[in-house]
């Protein structure tokens, strides 16, 4: 309805942790969406936010994720605060 109605959503894979996340960037293309935040978290939804999957990140990722852009089906581009640019085409399993 164009953002007139909002409903809270929980992210089960992040609920058991003792801190709150700050989302830095959210991007959708069709029903697929991505969220990056701090402390380091990457989330993916294939169904317009009905469910979310936490995607594991490498400890070697340089810097904090600051931006993500959904580009195609199962694909996105991600940028860190150190200028690193990553691309995935398989739901974030490889960058």
mmCIF file of C-alpha atoms in Angstrom:
data_model
loop_
_atom_site.group_PDB
_atom_site.id
_atom_site.type_symbol
_atom_site.label_atom_id
_atom_site.label_comp_id
_atom_site.label_asym_id
_atom_site.label_seq_id
_atom_site.Cartn_x
_atom_site.Cartn_y
_atom_site.Cartn_z
ATOM 1 C CA UNK A 1 0.000 0.000 0.000
ATOM 2 C CA UNK A 2 2.884 2.369 -0.689
ATOM 3 C CA UNK A 3 4.239 2.330 2.860
ATOM 4 C CA UNK A 4 1.024 3.424 4.555
ATOM 5 C CA UNK A 5 0.909 0.301 6.715
ATOM 6 C CA UNK A 6 3.882 -1.120 8.606
ATOM 7 C CA UNK A 7 4.214 -4.350 10.589
ATOM 8 C CA UNK A 8 7.107 -5.360 12.852
ATOM 9 C CA UNK A 9 9.313 -8.198 11.626
ATOM 10 C CA UNK A 10 11.708 -10.238 13.691
ATOM 11 C CA UNK A 11 14.883 -11.845 12.433
ATOM 12 C CA UNK A 12 15.170 -15.160 14.291
ATOM 13 C CA UNK A 13 18.843 -15.670 13.428
ATOM 14 C CA UNK A 14 19.733 -12.422 15.242
ATOM 15 C CA UNK A 15 17.338 -12.566 18.212
ATOM 16 C CA UNK A 16 19.513 -14.586 20.599
ATOM 17 C CA UNK A 17 22.383 -12.126 20.646
ATOM 18 C CA UNK A 18 23.059 -9.688 23.487
ATOM 19 C CA UNK A 19 23.272 -6.512 21.402
ATOM 20 C CA UNK A 20 21.234 -4.514 18.936
ATOM 21 C CA UNK A 21 22.153 -4.140 15.288
ATOM 22 C CA UNK A 22 22.257 -0.875 13.382
ATOM 23 C CA UNK A 23 21.242 -1.345 9.766
ATOM 24 C CA UNK A 24 23.433 0.732 7.451
ATOM 25 C CA UNK A 25 21.862 -0.114 4.107
ATOM 26 C CA UNK A 26 18.733 -1.857 2.808
ATOM 27 C CA UNK A 27 18.084 -2.671 -0.849
ATOM 28 C CA UNK A 28 15.334 -4.538 -2.698
ATOM 29 C CA UNK A 29 14.894 -5.626 -6.291
ATOM 30 C CA UNK A 30 11.487 -7.190 -6.710
ATOM 31 C CA UNK A 31 10.862 -9.472 -3.739
ATOM 32 C CA UNK A 32 14.559 -10.054 -3.014
ATOM 33 C CA UNK A 33 16.123 -7.857 -0.375
ATOM 34 C CA UNK A 34 19.413 -7.325 1.427
ATOM 35 C CA UNK A 35 20.397 -5.632 4.692
ATOM 36 C CA UNK A 36 23.901 -4.870 5.986
ATOM 37 C CA UNK A 37 24.638 -3.517 9.439
ATOM 38 C CA UNK A 38 26.861 -3.208 12.486
ATOM 39 C CA UNK A 39 28.119 -5.200 14.239
ATOM 40 C CA UNK A 40 28.830 -7.123 11.042
ATOM 41 C CA UNK A 41 25.585 -8.639 9.785
ATOM 42 C CA UNK A 42 24.329 -9.530 6.318
ATOM 43 C CA UNK A 43 20.711 -10.560 5.801
ATOM 44 C CA UNK A 44 18.888 -11.792 2.689
ATOM 45 C CA UNK A 45 15.185 -12.275 1.944
ATOM 46 C CA UNK A 46 13.789 -13.973 -1.171
ATOM 47 C CA UNK A 47 10.156 -13.194 -0.283
ATOM 48 C CA UNK A 48 9.730 -9.449 0.339
ATOM 49 C CA UNK A 49 10.772 -9.692 3.986
ATOM 50 C CA UNK A 50 8.454 -12.507 5.077
ATOM 51 C CA UNK A 51 11.563 -14.496 6.069
ATOM 52 C CA UNK A 52 15.208 -13.523 6.474
ATOM 53 C CA UNK A 53 18.387 -15.577 6.251
ATOM 54 C CA UNK A 54 21.594 -14.510 7.958
ATOM 55 C CA UNK A 55 24.503 -14.937 5.548
ATOM 56 C CA UNK A 56 27.863 -15.807 7.183
ATOM 57 C CA UNK A 57 30.687 -13.356 6.549
ATOM 58 C CA UNK A 58 34.423 -13.948 6.425
ATOM 59 C CA UNK A 59 36.402 -12.576 9.368
ATOM 60 C CA UNK A 60 38.874 -11.325 6.753
ATOM 61 C CA UNK A 61 36.389 -8.850 5.281
ATOM 62 C CA UNK A 62 38.202 -5.493 5.336
ATOM 63 C CA UNK A 63 36.268 -2.835 7.234
ATOM 64 C CA UNK A 64 32.594 -2.535 8.066
ATOM 65 C CA UNK A 65 29.857 -2.984 5.496
ATOM 66 C CA UNK A 66 28.268 0.369 4.730
ATOM 67 C CA UNK A 67 26.246 -0.155 1.540
ATOM 68 C CA UNK A 68 24.502 -2.922 -0.358
ATOM 69 C CA UNK A 69 22.630 -2.819 -3.671
ATOM 70 C CA UNK A 70 20.372 -5.594 -4.995
ATOM 71 C CA UNK A 71 21.291 -5.943 -8.666
ATOM 72 C CA UNK A 72 19.654 -9.080 -10.083
ATOM 73 C CA UNK A 73 18.169 -12.373 -8.954
ATOM 74 C CA UNK A 74 20.306 -13.670 -6.044
ATOM 75 C CA UNK A 75 22.840 -10.918 -6.825
ATOM 76 C CA UNK A 76 24.117 -7.845 -5.015
ATOM 77 C CA UNK A 77 27.044 -5.455 -4.707
ATOM 78 C CA UNK A 78 28.439 -4.549 -1.280
ATOM 79 C CA UNK A 79 30.871 -1.806 -0.203
ATOM 80 C CA UNK A 80 32.916 -1.520 3.010
ATOM 81 C CA UNK A 81 34.122 1.623 4.752
ATOM 82 C CA UNK A 82 37.661 0.793 3.585
ATOM 83 C CA UNK A 83 36.636 1.020 -0.066
ATOM 84 C CA UNK A 84 36.422 -2.705 -0.809
ATOM 85 C CA UNK A 85 33.713 -3.617 -3.334
ATOM 86 C CA UNK A 86 32.257 -7.117 -3.459
ATOM 87 C CA UNK A 87 29.821 -8.803 -5.877
ATOM 88 C CA UNK A 88 27.755 -11.957 -5.354
ATOM 89 C CA UNK A 89 25.532 -13.903 -7.719
ATOM 90 C CA UNK A 90 24.576 -16.760 -5.377
ATOM 91 C CA UNK A 91 22.689 -15.165 -2.468
ATOM 92 C CA UNK A 92 25.849 -14.051 -0.701
ATOM 93 C CA UNK A 93 27.496 -17.429 -0.261
ATOM 94 C CA UNK A 94 30.497 -16.290 -2.290
ATOM 95 C CA UNK A 95 31.760 -12.715 -2.764
#
